[in-house]
Short mmCIF file of C-alpha atoms and ligand atoms in Angstrom, two decimals:
data_model
loop_
_atom_site.label_atom_id
_atom_site.label_comp_id
_atom_site.label_asym_id
_atom_site.label_seq_id
_atom_site.Cartn_x
_atom_site.Cartn_y
_atom_site.Cartn_z
CA MET A 1 102.12 94.37 54.38
CA ASP A 2 99.15 95.24 55.04
CA ARG A 3 98.06 95.15 58.79
CA ASN A 4 94.89 93.30 59.91
CA ILE A 5 94.90 93.57 63.60
CA PHE A 6 93.11 96.94 63.81
CA ASP A 7 89.85 97.71 63.50
CA ASN A 8 87.92 101.45 62.69
CA GLU A 9 87.96 102.06 66.47
CA HIS A 10 91.65 101.69 66.48
CA GLU A 11 92.33 104.00 63.62
CA MET A 12 90.20 106.76 64.90
CA PHE A 13 92.45 106.45 68.40
CA ARG A 14 95.39 106.36 66.38
CA ASP A 15 94.59 109.79 64.67
CA ALA A 16 93.86 111.28 68.31
CA ALA A 17 96.98 110.18 69.47
CA ARG A 18 98.85 111.30 66.54
CA ALA A 19 97.08 115.12 66.55
CA PHE A 20 98.35 114.99 70.31
CA TYR A 21 101.66 114.46 69.73
CA GLN A 22 101.58 116.76 67.13
CA ASN A 23 100.55 119.52 68.98
CA GLU A 24 101.37 118.96 72.46
CA VAL A 25 104.70 116.81 72.08
CA LYS A 26 106.31 117.62 68.88
CA PRO A 27 106.66 121.25 69.15
CA HIS A 28 108.53 121.06 72.74
CA SER A 29 110.97 118.16 71.56
CA ASP A 30 113.83 120.06 70.79
CA ARG A 31 113.98 122.11 74.05
CA TRP A 32 113.36 118.68 76.08
CA HIS A 33 116.32 117.24 74.45
CA GLU A 34 118.22 120.34 75.89
CA GLN A 35 117.07 120.26 79.43
CA GLY A 36 117.33 116.52 79.84
CA ILE A 37 113.92 116.16 81.06
CA VAL A 38 110.09 116.48 79.73
CA ASP A 39 107.88 119.15 81.01
CA ARG A 40 105.92 117.98 83.95
CA GLU A 41 102.71 119.22 82.13
CA ALA A 42 103.26 116.59 79.64
CA PHE A 43 101.77 114.24 81.73
CA LEU A 44 99.03 116.01 82.65
CA LYS A 45 98.14 117.03 79.27
CA ALA A 46 98.27 113.13 78.29
CA GLY A 47 95.99 112.69 81.24
CA GLU A 48 93.51 114.96 80.00
CA GLN A 49 92.89 113.21 76.90
CA GLY A 50 92.61 109.81 78.36
CA MET A 51 95.90 108.38 77.15
CA LEU A 52 97.27 107.44 80.59
CA LEU A 53 96.44 103.87 82.29
CA MET A 54 93.86 103.29 79.96
CA TRP A 55 93.25 99.95 81.33
CA ALA A 56 92.24 101.11 84.91
CA ASP A 57 88.85 100.78 86.13
CA GLU A 58 86.32 103.63 85.65
CA MET A 59 86.38 103.92 89.34
CA TYR A 60 89.81 105.49 89.80
CA GLY A 61 89.11 107.48 86.08
CA GLY A 62 90.59 105.18 83.80
CA ALA A 63 88.58 103.60 80.41
CA GLY A 64 88.80 99.91 81.89
CA VAL A 65 90.48 99.45 78.33
CA HIS A 66 92.69 96.20 78.63
CA ASP A 67 93.04 95.67 74.84
CA PHE A 68 97.10 96.02 74.15
CA ARG A 69 96.20 97.43 70.81
CA PHE A 70 95.52 100.75 71.88
CA GLU A 71 99.05 100.95 74.05
CA GLN A 72 100.82 99.50 70.75
CA ILE A 73 99.24 102.73 68.87
CA LEU A 74 100.64 105.37 71.29
CA ILE A 75 103.97 103.81 71.07
CA GLU A 76 103.78 103.71 67.19
CA GLU A 77 102.74 107.14 67.08
CA ILE A 78 105.01 108.43 69.66
CA ALA A 79 107.92 107.40 67.44
CA LYS A 80 106.82 109.03 64.44
CA HIS A 81 104.88 112.09 65.52
CA GLY A 82 106.09 113.00 69.02
CA ASP A 83 109.59 112.25 71.11
CA PRO A 84 110.13 108.82 72.00
CA GLY A 85 112.15 110.18 75.35
CA PHE A 86 108.67 111.05 76.69
CA PHE A 87 107.90 107.68 78.54
CA MET A 88 104.68 107.78 79.22
CA THR A 89 104.63 103.99 78.21
CA LEU A 90 106.81 103.41 81.48
CA HIS A 91 104.33 105.10 83.44
CA SER A 92 100.85 103.41 82.28
CA ARG A 93 101.89 100.17 81.22
CA LEU A 94 105.07 99.24 82.77
CA VAL A 95 105.00 100.56 86.16
CA GLY A 96 101.09 101.39 86.84
CA PRO A 97 99.97 97.47 86.21
CA TYR A 98 102.52 96.74 89.58
CA ILE A 99 99.45 99.00 91.39
CA GLY A 100 96.76 97.95 89.47
CA GLU A 101 97.50 93.96 89.54
CA LEU A 102 99.26 94.10 92.88
CA GLY A 103 97.74 96.69 95.12
CA THR A 104 95.07 96.38 97.17
CA ASP A 105 91.51 98.31 96.88
CA GLU A 106 92.77 101.06 99.43
CA GLN A 107 96.17 101.38 97.47
CA LYS A 108 94.59 101.19 94.40
CA GLN A 109 92.46 103.97 95.39
CA ARG A 110 95.16 105.73 96.89
CA TRP A 111 97.21 105.99 94.33
CA LEU A 112 95.68 104.96 90.40
CA PRO A 113 93.66 108.28 90.16
CA LYS A 114 96.45 110.53 90.22
CA CYS A 115 98.56 108.08 88.16
CA VAL A 116 95.81 108.17 85.61
CA SER A 117 95.15 112.33 85.65
CA GLY A 118 99.20 112.51 85.20
CA GLU A 119 99.59 114.65 88.55
CA HIS A 120 101.71 111.78 89.90
CA VAL A 121 104.57 110.08 87.55
CA LEU A 122 105.62 106.67 88.48
CA ALA A 123 108.96 104.79 88.12
CA VAL A 124 110.30 101.25 88.52
CA ALA A 125 113.68 100.97 90.52
CA ILE A 126 115.38 97.31 90.04
CA THR A 127 119.03 98.25 88.95
CA GLU A 128 121.61 98.91 91.33
CA PRO A 129 124.79 100.57 90.56
CA GLY A 130 126.49 96.80 91.40
CA GLY A 131 124.41 95.67 88.20
CA GLY A 132 121.33 95.12 86.58
CA SER A 133 120.83 91.95 84.83
CA ASP A 134 121.01 89.56 88.23
CA VAL A 135 118.13 90.92 89.57
CA ALA A 136 118.53 88.23 92.10
CA GLY A 137 121.51 90.16 92.96
CA ILE A 138 119.77 93.18 94.66
CA ARG A 139 121.34 94.46 97.72
CA THR A 140 119.03 97.45 98.61
CA LYS A 141 117.13 96.35 101.87
CA VAL A 142 114.10 96.69 103.91
CA GLU A 143 113.72 95.76 107.24
CA ASP A 144 110.32 94.69 109.35
CA LYS A 145 110.35 97.20 112.37
CA GLY A 146 107.28 96.25 113.61
CA ASP A 147 105.34 99.10 113.16
CA HIS A 148 106.74 100.46 109.97
CA TYR A 149 109.17 98.81 107.48
CA LEU A 150 113.39 100.64 107.30
CA LEU A 151 114.14 100.99 103.80
CA ASN A 152 118.44 101.20 102.65
CA GLY A 153 120.62 101.22 99.37
CA SER A 154 120.15 102.99 96.22
CA LYS A 155 119.20 102.62 92.78
CA THR A 156 120.35 103.89 89.57
CA PHE A 157 119.68 104.43 85.86
CA ILE A 158 116.05 105.42 86.80
CA SER A 159 113.82 106.69 83.68
CA ASN A 160 111.79 109.41 84.80
CA GLY A 161 113.80 109.00 87.85
CA ILE A 162 113.80 112.75 88.21
CA LEU A 163 109.95 113.67 87.92
CA ALA A 164 108.71 110.49 89.64
CA ASP A 165 106.69 111.07 92.33
CA LEU A 166 105.94 107.21 93.34
CA VAL A 167 108.65 104.83 92.75
CA VAL A 168 108.05 100.64 93.15
CA VAL A 169 111.21 99.95 94.61
CA VAL A 170 112.67 96.30 94.36
CA ALA A 171 114.59 95.23 97.88
CA ARG A 172 115.43 92.51 99.87
CA THR A 173 113.61 91.30 102.44
CA ASP A 174 115.23 87.74 102.92
CA THR A 175 118.72 86.21 102.52
CA SER A 176 117.21 83.48 99.87
CA ARG A 177 118.63 84.43 96.71
CA HIS A 178 114.74 85.37 95.54
CA GLY A 179 113.88 86.81 98.82
CA LEU A 180 112.84 90.32 97.53
CA SER A 181 109.73 92.41 97.57
CA LEU A 182 108.31 95.66 96.07
CA PHE A 183 107.73 98.60 98.02
CA VAL A 184 106.32 102.27 96.87
CA VAL A 185 108.36 104.79 97.87
CA GLU A 186 106.52 108.32 97.72
CA ARG A 187 108.15 111.96 96.82
CA GLY A 188 109.06 113.77 99.82
CA MET A 189 109.53 110.83 102.24
CA GLU A 190 112.26 111.72 104.56
CA GLY A 191 115.65 109.74 103.96
CA PHE A 192 114.42 109.53 100.11
CA GLU A 193 117.24 111.48 97.89
CA ARG A 194 117.76 111.75 94.30
CA GLY A 195 121.04 112.16 92.17
CA LYS A 196 121.58 114.31 89.28
CA ASN A 197 119.87 113.98 86.12
CA LEU A 198 122.68 111.33 84.50
CA LYS A 199 123.77 112.63 81.23
CA LYS A 200 123.21 109.88 78.16
CA MET A 201 124.51 109.11 75.11
CA GLY A 202 120.88 109.17 73.53
CA MET A 203 117.28 109.69 74.79
CA LYS A 204 118.26 112.82 76.13
CA SER A 205 114.72 114.51 76.66
CA GLN A 206 114.42 111.30 79.25
CA ASP A 207 115.04 111.77 82.84
CA THR A 208 117.37 109.26 84.27
CA ALA A 209 118.33 109.17 87.82
CA GLU A 210 120.20 107.71 90.73
CA LEU A 211 118.44 107.17 93.75
CA PHE A 212 119.16 107.12 97.67
CA PHE A 213 117.24 105.51 100.26
CA ASN A 214 118.65 106.41 103.82
CA ASN A 215 116.86 104.76 106.81
CA VAL A 216 113.35 105.77 104.90
CA LYS A 217 110.40 104.74 106.97
CA LEU A 218 107.98 103.22 104.97
CA PRO A 219 104.30 102.89 106.41
CA LYS A 220 103.47 98.99 106.11
CA ASP A 221 100.53 99.65 103.47
CA ASN A 222 103.45 100.67 101.12
CA LEU A 223 104.08 97.15 100.48
CA LEU A 224 102.97 96.43 97.00
CA GLY A 225 101.92 92.39 96.60
CA GLU A 226 103.44 89.82 98.50
CA TRP A 227 106.26 89.60 101.30
CA ASN A 228 109.43 87.90 99.41
CA ARG A 229 107.60 87.02 96.49
CA GLY A 230 108.89 90.63 94.65
CA PHE A 231 111.14 88.61 92.53
CA TYR A 232 107.80 86.22 90.95
CA HIS A 233 105.84 89.65 90.78
CA LEU A 234 108.13 91.00 88.63
CA MET A 235 108.81 87.82 86.31
CA HIS A 236 104.80 88.26 86.35
CA PHE A 237 105.16 91.60 84.27
CA LEU A 238 108.41 90.61 82.08
CA ALA A 239 106.55 89.32 78.93
CA GLU A 240 104.38 92.59 78.54
CA GLU A 241 107.41 94.84 79.24
CA ARG A 242 108.87 93.07 76.79
CA LEU A 243 106.50 93.40 74.18
CA LEU A 244 106.28 97.05 74.77
CA GLY A 245 110.11 97.30 73.54
CA ALA A 246 109.51 95.46 70.76
CA CYS A 247 106.76 97.60 69.84
CA GLN A 248 108.89 100.72 70.30
CA TYR A 249 111.96 99.55 68.62
CA LEU A 250 109.91 98.19 65.37
CA ALA A 251 107.71 101.90 65.55
CA ASN A 252 111.39 103.70 65.75
CA SER A 253 112.88 101.57 63.26
CA GLU A 254 109.92 102.49 60.97
CA ALA A 255 110.35 106.73 61.71
CA ALA A 256 114.08 106.21 60.81
CA PHE A 257 113.46 104.02 57.14
CA GLU A 258 110.34 107.14 56.19
CA ALA A 259 112.42 109.81 57.28
CA THR A 260 115.88 108.01 54.84
CA MET A 261 112.82 107.30 52.20
CA GLU A 262 112.81 111.10 52.08
CA TYR A 263 115.87 112.44 51.80
CA THR A 264 117.34 109.56 50.02
CA GLN A 265 114.73 110.86 46.65
CA GLU A 266 115.63 114.39 47.41
CA ARG A 267 119.29 114.49 47.94
CA LYS A 268 121.57 114.71 44.67
CA ALA A 269 125.22 112.84 44.03
CA PHE A 270 126.70 112.77 40.50
CA GLY A 271 123.45 114.09 39.41
CA ARG A 272 120.92 111.87 40.03
CA VAL A 273 119.17 111.41 43.72
CA ILE A 274 120.66 109.17 46.50
CA ALA A 275 117.60 106.74 45.99
CA ASP A 276 118.71 105.70 42.36
CA PHE A 277 121.73 104.14 43.34
CA GLN A 278 121.62 100.17 43.54
CA ASN A 279 123.07 100.23 46.84
CA THR A 280 120.47 102.75 48.10
CA ARG A 281 117.33 100.48 46.78
CA PHE A 282 118.76 97.37 47.96
CA LYS A 283 119.17 99.06 51.41
CA LEU A 284 116.03 100.23 51.76
CA ALA A 285 114.32 96.77 50.75
CA ASP A 286 116.27 94.85 52.87
CA MET A 287 114.76 97.15 55.67
CA ARG A 288 111.33 97.07 54.52
CA THR A 289 111.72 93.20 54.00
CA GLN A 290 112.91 92.82 57.78
CA MET A 291 110.53 95.35 58.72
CA ASP A 292 107.49 93.70 57.36
CA VAL A 293 108.48 90.27 58.67
CA ALA A 294 108.92 91.43 62.48
CA GLN A 295 105.80 93.29 62.32
CA SER A 296 103.84 90.29 61.46
CA PHE A 297 105.32 88.68 64.93
CA VAL A 298 104.98 91.47 66.66
CA ASP A 299 101.35 91.63 65.66
CA ARG A 300 100.86 88.35 66.48
CA CYS A 301 102.20 88.55 69.89
CA VAL A 302 100.43 91.41 70.52
CA LEU A 303 97.15 89.20 69.97
CA GLU A 304 98.24 86.42 71.61
CA HIS A 305 98.92 89.01 75.06
CA ASN A 306 95.47 90.05 74.54
CA GLU A 307 94.32 86.70 74.75
CA GLY A 308 96.60 85.99 78.18
CA ASN A 309 98.89 83.70 75.87
CA LEU A 310 102.17 85.29 75.40
CA SER A 311 104.93 83.45 76.38
CA ALA A 312 108.16 84.89 78.11
CA GLU A 313 110.01 83.15 75.27
CA ASP A 314 108.19 84.79 72.72
CA ALA A 315 108.31 88.36 74.09
CA ALA A 316 112.25 87.94 74.74
CA LYS A 317 111.91 86.75 71.00
CA ALA A 318 110.36 89.90 69.89
CA LYS A 319 112.33 92.02 72.04
CA LEU A 320 115.42 90.67 70.56
CA PHE A 321 115.09 90.77 67.07
CA CYS A 322 113.34 94.47 67.12
CA SER A 323 116.34 96.09 69.10
CA GLU A 324 118.74 94.08 67.19
CA LEU A 325 116.88 95.21 63.89
CA GLU A 326 116.53 99.13 65.23
CA ALA A 327 120.01 99.09 65.49
CA ARG A 328 121.04 97.93 61.63
CA VAL A 329 118.19 99.91 60.45
CA THR A 330 119.13 103.68 61.93
CA ASP A 331 122.92 102.68 61.47
CA ASP A 332 121.53 102.21 57.24
CA CYS A 333 119.55 105.40 57.89
CA VAL A 334 122.65 107.49 58.83
CA GLN A 335 124.68 106.42 56.43
CA LEU A 336 122.41 107.11 53.64
CA HIS A 337 122.18 110.46 54.49
CA GLY A 338 126.17 110.77 54.79
CA GLY A 339 127.58 113.62 56.67
CA ASN A 340 124.00 115.27 57.46
CA GLY A 341 123.03 111.84 59.30
CA TYR A 342 125.62 112.67 62.22
CA MET A 343 124.32 116.09 62.71
CA ASP A 344 122.08 116.75 65.45
CA GLU A 345 119.19 118.66 63.35
CA TYR A 346 118.73 115.87 61.29
CA PRO A 347 115.91 113.30 63.06
CA VAL A 348 118.22 110.08 62.25
CA SER A 349 121.02 111.20 63.97
CA ARG A 350 119.10 111.39 67.30
CA MET A 351 117.05 107.98 66.26
CA TYR A 352 120.48 106.15 65.68
CA ALA A 353 121.84 107.25 69.43
CA ASN A 354 118.64 106.65 71.09
CA ALA A 355 118.46 103.39 69.36
CA ARG A 356 121.66 102.21 71.52
CA ILE A 357 119.57 101.51 74.45
CA SER A 358 117.55 99.13 72.90
CA ARG A 359 119.73 96.28 73.27
CA ILE A 360 120.55 96.94 77.11
CA TYR A 361 117.30 97.95 78.79
CA ALA A 362 114.49 96.04 80.05
CA GLY A 363 116.91 93.14 79.73
CA THR A 364 119.86 93.17 77.66
CA SER A 365 120.03 90.74 74.25
CA GLU A 366 122.46 88.55 75.94
CA ILE A 367 119.53 87.86 78.71
CA MET A 368 116.96 87.45 76.17
CA ARG A 369 119.31 84.50 74.25
CA GLU A 370 119.42 83.13 77.35
CA ILE A 371 115.46 82.98 77.84
CA ILE A 372 115.39 81.43 74.51
CA ALA A 373 118.03 79.01 74.58
CA ARG A 374 116.56 77.91 78.09
CA SER A 375 113.29 77.20 76.40
CA LEU A 376 115.14 74.83 74.11
CA GLY A 377 116.26 72.67 77.12
CA LEU A 378 119.53 73.96 76.93
CA ASP A 379 120.20 75.28 80.58
CA PRO A 380 123.45 74.38 81.83
CA ARG A 381 122.31 74.97 85.56
CA LYS A 382 120.02 72.27 85.21
CA LYS A 383 122.69 69.98 83.57
CA ASN A 384 125.20 70.58 86.58
CA LYS A 385 122.77 69.88 89.22
CA ALA A 386 121.56 66.29 87.58
CA ALA A 387 125.37 65.47 87.34
C1 LIG B 401 119.05 104.68 79.65
C2 LIG B 401 118.45 103.80 80.79
C3 LIG B 401 117.05 103.73 81.80
C4 LIG B 401 116.93 102.93 82.41
N1 LIG B 401 115.85 102.58 82.76
C5 LIG B 401 115.69 101.76 84.17
C6 LIG B 401 114.51 101.97 84.82
O1 LIG B 401 113.85 102.45 84.70
N2 LIG B 401 114.54 100.98 85.98
C7 LIG B 401 115.49 100.00 86.22
O2 LIG B 401 115.47 99.25 87.38
N3 LIG B 401 116.53 99.85 85.50
C8 LIG B 401 116.88 100.96 84.34
N4 LIG B 401 118.06 100.70 83.29
C9 LIG B 401 118.73 99.70 83.88
C10 LIG B 401 118.93 98.67 82.84
O3 LIG B 401 117.60 97.78 83.00
C11 LIG B 401 120.18 97.92 83.16
O4 LIG B 401 121.74 98.61 82.80
C12 LIG B 401 119.87 96.68 81.97
O5 LIG B 401 119.26 95.79 82.90
C13 LIG B 401 121.67 95.70 82.09
O6 LIG B 401 121.84 95.90 83.57
P1 LIG B 401 123.55 96.34 83.91
O7 LIG B 401 123.77 97.65 83.13
O8 LIG B 401 123.80 96.23 84.90
O9 LIG B 401 124.52 95.87 83.03
P2 LIG B 401 124.90 94.29 83.73
O10 LIG B 401 124.37 93.32 84.07
O11 LIG B 401 126.54 95.14 84.36
O12 LIG B 401 125.92 93.62 82.03
C14 LIG B 401 127.10 93.87 81.88
C15 LIG B 401 126.97 92.91 80.08
O13 LIG B 401 127.42 91.28 80.56
C16 LIG B 401 126.29 90.99 80.09
N5 LIG B 401 125.57 89.55 80.89
C17 LIG B 401 125.06 90.09 82.19
N6 LIG B 401 124.85 88.57 82.76
C18 LIG B 401 124.90 87.83 81.68
C19 LIG B 401 124.41 86.37 81.42
N7 LIG B 401 124.23 85.93 82.28
N8 LIG B 401 124.99 86.01 80.77
C20 LIG B 401 125.50 86.68 79.46
N9 LIG B 401 125.87 87.78 79.34
C21 LIG B 401 125.63 88.60 80.53
C22 LIG B 401 125.05 92.08 79.68
O14 LIG B 401 124.44 91.47 78.74
C23 LIG B 401 125.95 93.04 79.38
O15 LIG B 401 126.68 93.28 78.01
C24 LIG B 401 118.09 101.74 82.51
C25 LIG B 401 119.12 101.92 81.58
C26 LIG B 401 119.71 102.65 80.98
C27 LIG B 401 120.65 102.70 80.35
#
């Protein structure tokens, strides 16, 4: 089905994004996959092209473009023509807005220009070795020492964790369940150490690390947003984070589908191309149908988000459906490739391995179902309270 949410300006931007990925990302993808990390220069090159933190005000070097469709285009093109392990979007749209929306003028002046240029890479550190789904269970803590804050604790599974120059860290600042605050920890601060680049099942070009904070002295003006309001600040950004995920998982499904369309029309068995078997045609027809239906919902969510109307539950539905769809599509695509689909040199093999994380990070599928069920009035916590 034709999509009707883009105009000429978007399509021109899509061409530029595609060319950027084809020239500056794809040629390095195999090497990044082997080395387990993208080159830092990739962020600088994306910055030169004006593709990082496009929403940032011009006074910080940005383009002041808030239209989410431009980010959606970057996500769609990187899935097909780049390397989804290059986490530009995490930098630009998942972490950058914490500084852009919660930061003081001084903080924005201090940090945003280098994030826009790609000189500073961003990460967000919520998850701890003790757990990720239950954000209110965070144990990393910050004490107010009068003229500075003192940070102690550790985080794990942090994307861009090795490359990051600025990390938005969520820490406990009060014993109440939601007593959390956000802090910016900078590369080189004494007591801030990184663990090794963690080896993963998929998304190999993406660096993922443990972070350790041992008596890190934070200047008072590295508190981001309000003291003890960190939990609510996080909740504020979650709808966008889940929409970003949905766009990405759907784009990954499209990339796997296209590779499989091509493969099945070339590969032969029993004297005919694989695409001639009814099973192949039906599988591809099912994928196409489900992706088209999902795309309509995601595009509608994008427009709602542009209007500031995207609800947490609709974002959760998009994230849940697209991540589960990506799992089914990539699995079927590997199957239609036969043994070649299991080989690393075939893109679909990496796509299958990459897809496994989509149902886990940015809130697991189970947590998405919880959010959606609560929106239906099905909340046992409320029932227990009333009893
Ligand atoms: C490659 C990768 C990159 C990541 N990047 C980042 C990052 O940049 N920053 C960051 O902070 N974190 C990051 N994470 C962490 C990620 O967000 C967490 O792994 C995720 O939130 C799940 O938390 P957990 O691993 O502790 O699982 P757990 O919370 O221990 O969950 C285990 C299982 O229990 C289920 N479960 C938990 N609670 C409930 C419930 N209430 N109802 C039903 N089922 C439940 C979960 O769905 C899951 O199936 C990343 C993880 C990976 C693997």
